[in-house]
Amino acid sequence: MTNPFTCRNFIDGNWLNVADGTILESRNPANKNEIVATFPRSINEDVDKAVASARKAYQTWRKVPAPARAEYIFKVGELLTKYKEELAQLMSREMGKPLTEARGDVQEGIDCAFYSAGEGRRMFGQTTPSEMPNKFAMTVRTPIGVCTLITPWNFPIAIPCWKAMPALVCGNTIILKPAEDTPGCATKLIEIFAEAGFPPGVVNLVHGIGEEVGKALVEHPDVNLVSFTGSSETGSSVGEICGRTHKRVCLEMGGKNAQIVMDDADLELALDGAVWGAFGTTGQRCTATSRLILHRDIKEKFTDMLLERTSKLILGAGYDSKTEIGPIINESQLKRVCKYMDIARNEGATILIGGEIAWEGSLKDGYFFQPTILDDVTAEMRVAKEEIFGPVVALIEVDSFENAIAILNDTNYGLSSSIYTRDINRAFAAMRDIEAGITYINGPTIGAEVHLPFGGIKQTGNGHREAGTAAIDTFTEWKTVYVDFSGSLQRAQIDNRE
Ligand code: ADP
């Protein structure tokens, strides 16, 4: 057990203690007796300082040429590469992911750095002919201003990078408000931004409770944009405040993702996808597979294969090399998963395997839940509709392709989706008819790449996308510029053309 890591706020280039001095803790979910980090419970005064610092720095940063801004981000990519193992070890201890997945999380940050840095030399606008002689018309991208980035604990390096890097290359300044469960990862990440040498105030970090400082950052009149990833409930309230205060808001919220397995699928491949999609990151991904829609002709066989594989999964601390499934993030989330087991039983679902807290041996010190398969689930049950965010997957039987697509779409969410089939016609029909932001053909519902847009439809999002060039759209405004070099007043739509 190592000593707790002391986290502070980072404002105007300085590591600061908070105004009122209250300290909170993050604990190892695999061993709740271990304090991983301590962090400040910031108050409104700290928020005001961070916003003032970001506002001041914005006036200079927005004028730094985009390719020069990109060089700082490139440097962050190099430093993330250097500290990858250290970050992965901390992440595994702080939020429980197996080390292989934690390394993948950091790698996503590295990929995002190099991709975003490249965007600094593109950032293209358009030119188009004017309708008048001796007049030039073009569009340029301009930054938005001060951006509040509110992030969850499940991808504690990747998600802040997804938001911070495009925001910065576009010329915005940022304030990161990380989740209460992963202050250590956020602090290490901002230490890396500091080492990369960003001018003071361009990058700021404020720790604290979501309903306190998160809300204050969303409400603050000097913040121009809020980018939020988290629960649908919190996202709705963030969206309402931003609507009222005229801020641009980018929301990434829940999912109830499904994988379809058709009667012609390669079942071994579909099994690998289902196990990874449902139980990877202990099911705590917004893209996790929480419904398996199985064609009746393969359901029995596939269920047997899935049960066998699930029964062999090894639970443990993420930093133990044998571990395949880590802990649930905290006690309240563990209780929530338990509550859904009661709901499942009351609704008539059958728990084929799992369904209980895992207590054996050293697991008793953490928040472990057995990988769980629910059978006899129908589309209208709550366990088929609501996001559980744990290692739980519901099996739904269907008798046709059309029925499978209809059930997949029968949800308020629309983030990720998957179909396993060897029929090319069905694959293309699924690509067209599935209602989701992301569709995988013969791959699991998880595995986003940073140069493609990421996000969902329906109640998953609000129309924005992260990553890819879509992120540049999120973090810039279009400015239209007309240059009249005729030396006379030319009135659009009024002067007669000669
Ligand atoms: P999760 O279920 O992942 O914890 P939350 O939506 O509660 O989802 O948290 C995601 C992020 O939103 C965290 O950084 C949290 O501190 C922050 N947060 C929680 N409540 C609010 C709020 N009312 N306003 C702004 N941010 C909030």
mmCIF file of C-alpha atoms in Angstrom, residues 180-461:
data_model
loop_
_atom_site.group_PDB
_atom_site.id
_atom_site.type_symbol
_atom_site.label_atom_id
_atom_site.label_comp_id
_atom_site.label_asym_id
_atom_site.label_seq_id
_atom_site.Cartn_x
_atom_site.Cartn_y
_atom_site.Cartn_z
ATOM 1 C CA GLU A 180 -14.967 12.515 -7.306
ATOM 2 C CA ASP A 181 -13.836 8.872 -7.680
ATOM 3 C CA THR A 182 -10.758 9.626 -9.824
ATOM 4 C CA PRO A 183 -9.085 12.840 -8.609
ATOM 5 C CA GLY A 184 -5.644 11.184 -8.706
ATOM 6 C CA CYS A 185 -5.784 10.347 -12.426
ATOM 7 C CA ALA A 186 -7.039 13.846 -13.233
ATOM 8 C CA THR A 187 -4.256 15.456 -11.215
ATOM 9 C CA LYS A 188 -1.550 13.343 -12.886
ATOM 10 C CA LEU A 189 -2.994 14.254 -16.280
ATOM 11 C CA ILE A 190 -2.943 17.969 -15.504
ATOM 12 C CA GLU A 191 0.616 17.630 -14.145
ATOM 13 C CA ILE A 192 1.488 16.420 -17.639
ATOM 14 C CA PHE A 193 -0.244 19.420 -19.240
ATOM 15 C CA ALA A 194 1.722 21.634 -16.849
ATOM 16 C CA GLU A 195 4.993 19.912 -17.808
ATOM 17 C CA ALA A 196 4.156 20.472 -21.480
ATOM 18 C CA GLY A 197 4.428 24.182 -20.697
ATOM 19 C CA PHE A 198 1.012 25.649 -21.533
ATOM 20 C CA PRO A 199 0.865 29.336 -20.621
ATOM 21 C CA PRO A 200 -0.697 29.979 -17.157
ATOM 22 C CA GLY A 201 -4.495 29.919 -17.122
ATOM 23 C CA VAL A 202 -4.932 27.982 -20.380
ATOM 24 C CA VAL A 203 -5.441 24.699 -18.504
ATOM 25 C CA ASN A 204 -7.131 24.684 -15.078
ATOM 26 C CA LEU A 205 -8.298 21.943 -12.735
ATOM 27 C CA VAL A 206 -10.954 22.238 -10.035
ATOM 28 C CA HIS A 207 -11.721 19.282 -7.789
ATOM 29 C CA GLY A 208 -14.874 18.851 -5.763
ATOM 30 C CA ILE A 209 -18.426 17.629 -5.567
ATOM 31 C CA GLY A 210 -20.467 17.652 -8.768
ATOM 32 C CA GLU A 211 -23.582 19.257 -7.283
ATOM 33 C CA GLU A 212 -21.370 21.982 -5.778
ATOM 34 C CA VAL A 213 -18.489 23.051 -8.030
ATOM 35 C CA GLY A 214 -19.698 21.179 -11.124
ATOM 36 C CA LYS A 215 -22.988 23.045 -10.943
ATOM 37 C CA ALA A 216 -21.252 26.356 -10.163
ATOM 38 C CA LEU A 217 -19.037 25.935 -13.252
ATOM 39 C CA VAL A 218 -22.070 25.197 -15.420
ATOM 40 C CA GLU A 219 -23.934 28.235 -14.098
ATOM 41 C CA HIS A 220 -20.984 30.641 -14.235
ATOM 42 C CA PRO A 221 -21.711 33.598 -16.562
ATOM 43 C CA ASP A 222 -18.112 33.740 -17.828
ATOM 44 C CA VAL A 223 -18.136 30.128 -19.062
ATOM 45 C CA ASN A 224 -19.050 29.819 -22.748
ATOM 46 C CA LEU A 225 -19.251 26.065 -23.315
ATOM 47 C CA VAL A 226 -19.898 22.978 -21.187
ATOM 48 C CA SER A 227 -18.839 19.527 -22.323
ATOM 49 C CA PHE A 228 -20.301 16.853 -20.058
ATOM 50 C CA THR A 229 -20.046 13.069 -19.906
ATOM 51 C CA GLY A 230 -21.985 11.280 -17.178
ATOM 52 C CA SER A 231 -25.418 10.092 -16.156
ATOM 53 C CA SER A 232 -28.604 11.065 -17.964
ATOM 54 C CA GLU A 233 -30.057 12.622 -14.797
ATOM 55 C CA THR A 234 -27.103 14.976 -14.303
ATOM 56 C CA GLY A 235 -26.855 15.637 -18.049
ATOM 57 C CA SER A 236 -30.479 16.801 -18.118
ATOM 58 C CA SER A 237 -29.863 19.329 -15.366
ATOM 59 C CA VAL A 238 -26.618 20.518 -17.029
ATOM 60 C CA GLY A 239 -28.529 20.916 -20.315
ATOM 61 C CA GLU A 240 -31.326 22.879 -18.641
ATOM 62 C CA ILE A 241 -28.916 25.333 -17.026
ATOM 63 C CA CYS A 242 -26.980 25.805 -20.280
ATOM 64 C CA GLY A 243 -30.234 26.397 -22.153
ATOM 65 C CA ARG A 244 -31.215 29.070 -19.657
ATOM 66 C CA THR A 245 -27.776 30.738 -19.680
ATOM 67 C CA HIS A 246 -27.207 30.456 -23.474
ATOM 68 C CA LYS A 247 -24.117 28.279 -23.347
ATOM 69 C CA ARG A 248 -23.084 25.765 -25.953
ATOM 70 C CA VAL A 249 -23.472 22.347 -24.354
ATOM 71 C CA CYS A 250 -22.236 18.956 -25.480
ATOM 72 C CA LEU A 251 -23.806 16.038 -23.581
ATOM 73 C CA GLU A 252 -22.695 12.393 -23.624
ATOM 74 C CA MET A 253 -24.931 10.293 -21.400
ATOM 75 C CA GLY A 254 -26.251 6.795 -20.954
ATOM 76 C CA GLY A 255 -26.685 3.785 -23.176
ATOM 77 C CA LYS A 256 -28.597 0.507 -23.286
ATOM 78 C CA ASN A 257 -26.565 -1.083 -26.011
ATOM 79 C CA ALA A 258 -27.448 -4.349 -27.679
ATOM 80 C CA GLN A 259 -25.613 -7.010 -29.618
ATOM 81 C CA ILE A 260 -27.716 -9.061 -32.052
ATOM 82 C CA VAL A 261 -26.589 -12.621 -32.782
ATOM 83 C CA MET A 262 -28.316 -13.987 -35.887
ATOM 84 C CA ASP A 263 -28.833 -17.650 -36.764
ATOM 85 C CA ASP A 264 -26.051 -17.480 -39.389
ATOM 86 C CA ALA A 265 -23.448 -15.846 -37.104
ATOM 87 C CA ASP A 266 -19.991 -17.211 -36.345
ATOM 88 C CA LEU A 267 -20.903 -18.155 -32.777
ATOM 89 C CA GLU A 268 -17.349 -18.315 -31.402
ATOM 90 C CA LEU A 269 -16.689 -14.800 -32.701
ATOM 91 C CA ALA A 270 -20.026 -13.553 -31.365
ATOM 92 C CA LEU A 271 -19.187 -15.109 -27.993
ATOM 93 C CA ASP A 272 -15.838 -13.294 -27.779
ATOM 94 C CA GLY A 273 -17.671 -10.054 -28.627
ATOM 95 C CA ALA A 274 -20.447 -10.632 -26.101
ATOM 96 C CA VAL A 275 -18.109 -11.424 -23.188
ATOM 97 C CA TRP A 276 -15.854 -8.447 -23.907
ATOM 98 C CA GLY A 277 -18.777 -6.100 -24.604
ATOM 99 C CA ALA A 278 -20.784 -7.094 -21.533
ATOM 100 C CA PHE A 279 -18.077 -7.606 -18.922
ATOM 101 C CA GLY A 280 -15.140 -5.461 -20.094
ATOM 102 C CA THR A 281 -14.542 -2.620 -17.574
ATOM 103 C CA THR A 282 -16.998 -4.583 -15.369
ATOM 104 C CA GLY A 283 -19.830 -3.404 -17.628
ATOM 105 C CA GLN A 284 -19.144 0.161 -16.555
ATOM 106 C CA ARG A 285 -18.889 1.707 -20.009
ATOM 107 C CA CYS A 286 -21.546 3.823 -21.651
ATOM 108 C CA THR A 287 -21.039 1.535 -24.671
ATOM 109 C CA ALA A 288 -21.241 -1.761 -22.710
ATOM 110 C CA THR A 289 -23.414 -4.546 -24.108
ATOM 111 C CA SER A 290 -26.317 -4.804 -21.697
ATOM 112 C CA ARG A 291 -28.719 -6.664 -24.009
ATOM 113 C CA LEU A 292 -27.984 -9.730 -26.105
ATOM 114 C CA ILE A 293 -30.679 -10.197 -28.731
ATOM 115 C CA LEU A 294 -30.440 -13.835 -29.787
ATOM 116 C CA HIS A 295 -32.103 -15.577 -32.707
ATOM 117 C CA ARG A 296 -34.163 -18.483 -31.339
ATOM 118 C CA ASP A 297 -32.364 -21.041 -33.549
ATOM 119 C CA ILE A 298 -29.003 -20.412 -31.843
ATOM 120 C CA LYS A 299 -30.193 -19.169 -28.450
ATOM 121 C CA GLU A 300 -29.828 -22.386 -26.477
ATOM 122 C CA LYS A 301 -26.427 -23.223 -27.879
ATOM 123 C CA PHE A 302 -25.128 -19.664 -27.555
ATOM 124 C CA THR A 303 -26.454 -19.360 -23.987
ATOM 125 C CA ASP A 304 -24.623 -22.548 -22.995
ATOM 126 C CA MET A 305 -21.399 -21.239 -24.540
ATOM 127 C CA LEU A 306 -21.834 -17.895 -22.776
ATOM 128 C CA LEU A 307 -22.533 -19.536 -19.422
ATOM 129 C CA GLU A 308 -19.463 -21.685 -19.678
ATOM 130 C CA ARG A 309 -17.211 -18.752 -20.526
ATOM 131 C CA THR A 310 -18.765 -16.498 -17.870
ATOM 132 C CA SER A 311 -18.341 -19.099 -15.137
ATOM 133 C CA LYS A 312 -14.582 -19.036 -15.725
ATOM 134 C CA LEU A 313 -14.053 -15.268 -15.535
ATOM 135 C CA ILE A 314 -11.591 -14.300 -12.803
ATOM 136 C CA LEU A 315 -12.547 -11.435 -10.494
ATOM 137 C CA GLY A 316 -9.929 -9.433 -8.665
ATOM 138 C CA ALA A 317 -8.020 -6.210 -8.294
ATOM 139 C CA GLY A 318 -7.145 -4.649 -11.633
ATOM 140 C CA TYR A 319 -3.441 -4.625 -10.818
ATOM 141 C CA ASP A 320 -3.397 -8.403 -10.273
ATOM 142 C CA SER A 321 -2.204 -9.873 -13.583
ATOM 143 C CA LYS A 322 -4.734 -12.757 -13.468
ATOM 144 C CA THR A 323 -7.750 -10.479 -13.160
ATOM 145 C CA GLU A 324 -10.288 -10.342 -15.966
ATOM 146 C CA ILE A 325 -13.095 -8.497 -14.153
ATOM 147 C CA GLY A 326 -12.331 -5.699 -11.712
ATOM 148 C CA PRO A 327 -14.541 -4.202 -8.991
ATOM 149 C CA ILE A 328 -17.546 -1.906 -9.228
ATOM 150 C CA ILE A 329 -16.488 1.692 -8.656
ATOM 151 C CA ASN A 330 -18.083 2.351 -5.253
ATOM 152 C CA GLU A 331 -20.614 1.236 -2.687
ATOM 153 C CA SER A 332 -23.545 3.197 -4.021
ATOM 154 C CA GLN A 333 -23.048 1.788 -7.515
ATOM 155 C CA LEU A 334 -22.771 -1.729 -6.046
ATOM 156 C CA LYS A 335 -26.093 -1.193 -4.251
ATOM 157 C CA ARG A 336 -27.643 0.013 -7.490
ATOM 158 C CA VAL A 337 -26.599 -3.185 -9.293
ATOM 159 C CA CYS A 338 -28.023 -5.253 -6.396
ATOM 160 C CA LYS A 339 -31.294 -3.320 -6.631
ATOM 161 C CA TYR A 340 -31.577 -4.288 -10.304
ATOM 162 C CA MET A 341 -31.327 -7.966 -9.325
ATOM 163 C CA ASP A 342 -34.486 -7.541 -7.208
ATOM 164 C CA ILE A 343 -36.154 -5.707 -10.064
ATOM 165 C CA ALA A 344 -35.181 -8.519 -12.470
ATOM 166 C CA ARG A 345 -36.607 -11.216 -10.166
ATOM 167 C CA ASN A 346 -39.827 -9.281 -9.568
ATOM 168 C CA GLU A 347 -40.307 -8.773 -13.294
ATOM 169 C CA GLY A 348 -39.983 -12.513 -13.981
ATOM 170 C CA ALA A 349 -36.452 -12.671 -15.375
ATOM 171 C CA THR A 350 -34.284 -15.688 -14.497
ATOM 172 C CA ILE A 351 -30.768 -15.216 -13.129
ATOM 173 C CA LEU A 352 -28.774 -17.903 -14.948
ATOM 174 C CA ILE A 353 -25.454 -17.092 -13.301
ATOM 175 C CA GLY A 354 -24.195 -14.465 -10.863
ATOM 176 C CA GLY A 355 -26.681 -12.028 -9.360
ATOM 177 C CA GLU A 356 -24.790 -11.648 -6.076
ATOM 178 C CA ILE A 357 -22.038 -9.622 -4.474
ATOM 179 C CA ALA A 358 -18.728 -11.562 -4.659
ATOM 180 C CA TRP A 359 -17.284 -12.042 -1.139
ATOM 181 C CA GLU A 360 -14.735 -14.825 -1.427
ATOM 182 C CA GLY A 361 -11.216 -14.314 -0.045
ATOM 183 C CA SER A 362 -9.709 -10.907 -0.678
ATOM 184 C CA LEU A 363 -12.782 -9.873 -2.701
ATOM 185 C CA LYS A 364 -14.511 -9.107 0.610
ATOM 186 C CA ASP A 365 -12.455 -5.914 0.930
ATOM 187 C CA GLY A 366 -13.739 -4.512 -2.344
ATOM 188 C CA TYR A 367 -16.934 -3.810 -4.264
ATOM 189 C CA PHE A 368 -17.129 -6.932 -6.408
ATOM 190 C CA PHE A 369 -20.199 -8.265 -8.177
ATOM 191 C CA GLN A 370 -20.456 -11.605 -9.946
ATOM 192 C CA PRO A 371 -20.752 -11.445 -13.733
ATOM 193 C CA THR A 372 -24.472 -11.923 -14.298
ATOM 194 C CA ILE A 373 -26.663 -13.264 -17.098
ATOM 195 C CA LEU A 374 -30.415 -12.632 -17.009
ATOM 196 C CA ASP A 375 -32.654 -14.870 -19.100
ATOM 197 C CA ASP A 376 -36.357 -14.755 -20.024
ATOM 198 C CA VAL A 377 -36.099 -11.007 -20.427
ATOM 199 C CA THR A 378 -38.716 -9.251 -22.518
ATOM 200 C CA ALA A 379 -38.301 -5.880 -24.174
ATOM 201 C CA GLU A 380 -40.668 -4.067 -21.814
ATOM 202 C CA MET A 381 -38.885 -5.080 -18.575
ATOM 203 C CA ARG A 382 -36.913 -2.403 -16.734
ATOM 204 C CA VAL A 383 -33.748 -4.519 -16.955
ATOM 205 C CA ALA A 384 -34.116 -4.327 -20.743
ATOM 206 C CA LYS A 385 -34.676 -0.569 -20.742
ATOM 207 C CA GLU A 386 -32.632 1.066 -17.950
ATOM 208 C CA GLU A 387 -28.878 1.469 -17.744
ATOM 209 C CA ILE A 388 -27.484 -0.715 -14.921
ATOM 210 C CA PHE A 389 -23.738 0.054 -15.310
ATOM 211 C CA GLY A 390 -22.418 -3.215 -13.968
ATOM 212 C CA PRO A 391 -21.455 -6.727 -15.157
ATOM 213 C CA VAL A 392 -25.014 -7.662 -16.085
ATOM 214 C CA VAL A 393 -26.355 -8.726 -19.470
ATOM 215 C CA ALA A 394 -29.954 -9.519 -20.404
ATOM 216 C CA LEU A 395 -30.846 -12.202 -22.976
ATOM 217 C CA ILE A 396 -33.792 -11.520 -25.270
ATOM 218 C CA GLU A 397 -35.009 -14.110 -27.770
ATOM 219 C CA VAL A 398 -36.230 -13.120 -31.242
ATOM 220 C CA ASP A 399 -37.562 -15.064 -34.216
ATOM 221 C CA SER A 400 -36.474 -12.856 -37.133
ATOM 222 C CA PHE A 401 -34.051 -10.193 -38.295
ATOM 223 C CA GLU A 402 -36.844 -7.577 -38.382
ATOM 224 C CA ASN A 403 -37.853 -8.436 -34.831
ATOM 225 C CA ALA A 404 -34.212 -8.180 -33.680
ATOM 226 C CA ILE A 405 -33.820 -4.687 -35.140
ATOM 227 C CA ALA A 406 -37.175 -3.565 -33.692
ATOM 228 C CA ILE A 407 -36.160 -4.723 -30.198
ATOM 229 C CA LEU A 408 -32.682 -3.217 -30.481
ATOM 230 C CA ASN A 409 -34.321 0.124 -31.351
ATOM 231 C CA ASP A 410 -36.947 -0.122 -28.603
ATOM 232 C CA THR A 411 -35.025 1.998 -26.088
ATOM 233 C CA ASN A 412 -34.734 5.641 -25.108
ATOM 234 C CA TYR A 413 -30.990 5.500 -25.709
ATOM 235 C CA GLY A 414 -29.006 5.276 -28.937
ATOM 236 C CA LEU A 415 -25.259 5.036 -28.365
ATOM 237 C CA SER A 416 -23.653 1.802 -29.561
ATOM 238 C CA SER A 417 -24.978 -1.328 -31.280
ATOM 239 C CA SER A 418 -23.723 -4.520 -32.859
ATOM 240 C CA ILE A 419 -24.850 -7.340 -35.107
ATOM 241 C CA TYR A 420 -23.153 -10.661 -35.779
ATOM 242 C CA THR A 421 -24.191 -12.145 -39.115
ATOM 243 C CA ARG A 422 -22.509 -13.622 -42.186
ATOM 244 C CA ASP A 423 -25.281 -12.384 -44.467
ATOM 245 C CA ILE A 424 -24.076 -9.239 -46.238
ATOM 246 C CA ASN A 425 -27.602 -8.113 -47.045
ATOM 247 C CA ARG A 426 -28.588 -8.240 -43.381
ATOM 248 C CA ALA A 427 -25.382 -6.437 -42.396
ATOM 249 C CA PHE A 428 -26.146 -3.527 -44.721
ATOM 250 C CA ALA A 429 -29.829 -3.447 -43.753
ATOM 251 C CA ALA A 430 -28.728 -3.283 -40.084
ATOM 252 C CA MET A 431 -26.310 -0.441 -40.857
ATOM 253 C CA ARG A 432 -29.257 1.471 -42.300
ATOM 254 C CA ASP A 433 -32.004 0.585 -39.832
ATOM 255 C CA ILE A 434 -30.341 0.506 -36.413
ATOM 256 C CA GLU A 435 -31.003 3.710 -34.475
ATOM 257 C CA ALA A 436 -27.672 4.464 -32.784
ATOM 258 C CA GLY A 437 -24.663 6.745 -33.083
ATOM 259 C CA ILE A 438 -22.310 3.766 -33.519
ATOM 260 C CA THR A 439 -22.915 0.391 -35.201
ATOM 261 C CA TYR A 440 -20.450 -2.485 -35.309
ATOM 262 C CA ILE A 441 -20.789 -5.339 -37.807
ATOM 263 C CA ASN A 442 -19.224 -8.522 -36.431
ATOM 264 C CA GLY A 443 -17.579 -6.622 -33.573
ATOM 265 C CA PRO A 444 -18.626 -5.881 -29.960
ATOM 266 C CA THR A 445 -20.379 -2.649 -28.910
ATOM 267 C CA ILE A 446 -17.131 -1.295 -27.424
ATOM 268 C CA GLY A 447 -13.940 -0.162 -29.156
ATOM 269 C CA ALA A 448 -14.243 3.426 -30.371
ATOM 270 C CA GLU A 449 -11.276 4.918 -32.271
ATOM 271 C CA VAL A 450 -10.317 8.561 -31.720
ATOM 272 C CA HIS A 451 -10.384 9.741 -35.333
ATOM 273 C CA LEU A 452 -14.061 8.872 -35.804
ATOM 274 C CA PRO A 453 -17.032 10.667 -34.269
ATOM 275 C CA PHE A 454 -18.259 9.281 -30.945
ATOM 276 C CA GLY A 455 -21.717 9.892 -29.531
ATOM 277 C CA GLY A 456 -25.312 8.865 -29.593
ATOM 278 C CA ILE A 457 -28.839 9.762 -30.561
ATOM 279 C CA LYS A 458 -32.140 9.908 -28.607
ATOM 280 C CA GLN A 459 -31.537 10.452 -24.877
ATOM 281 C CA THR A 460 -27.856 9.499 -25.116
ATOM 282 C CA GLY A 461 -26.790 12.896 -26.370
#
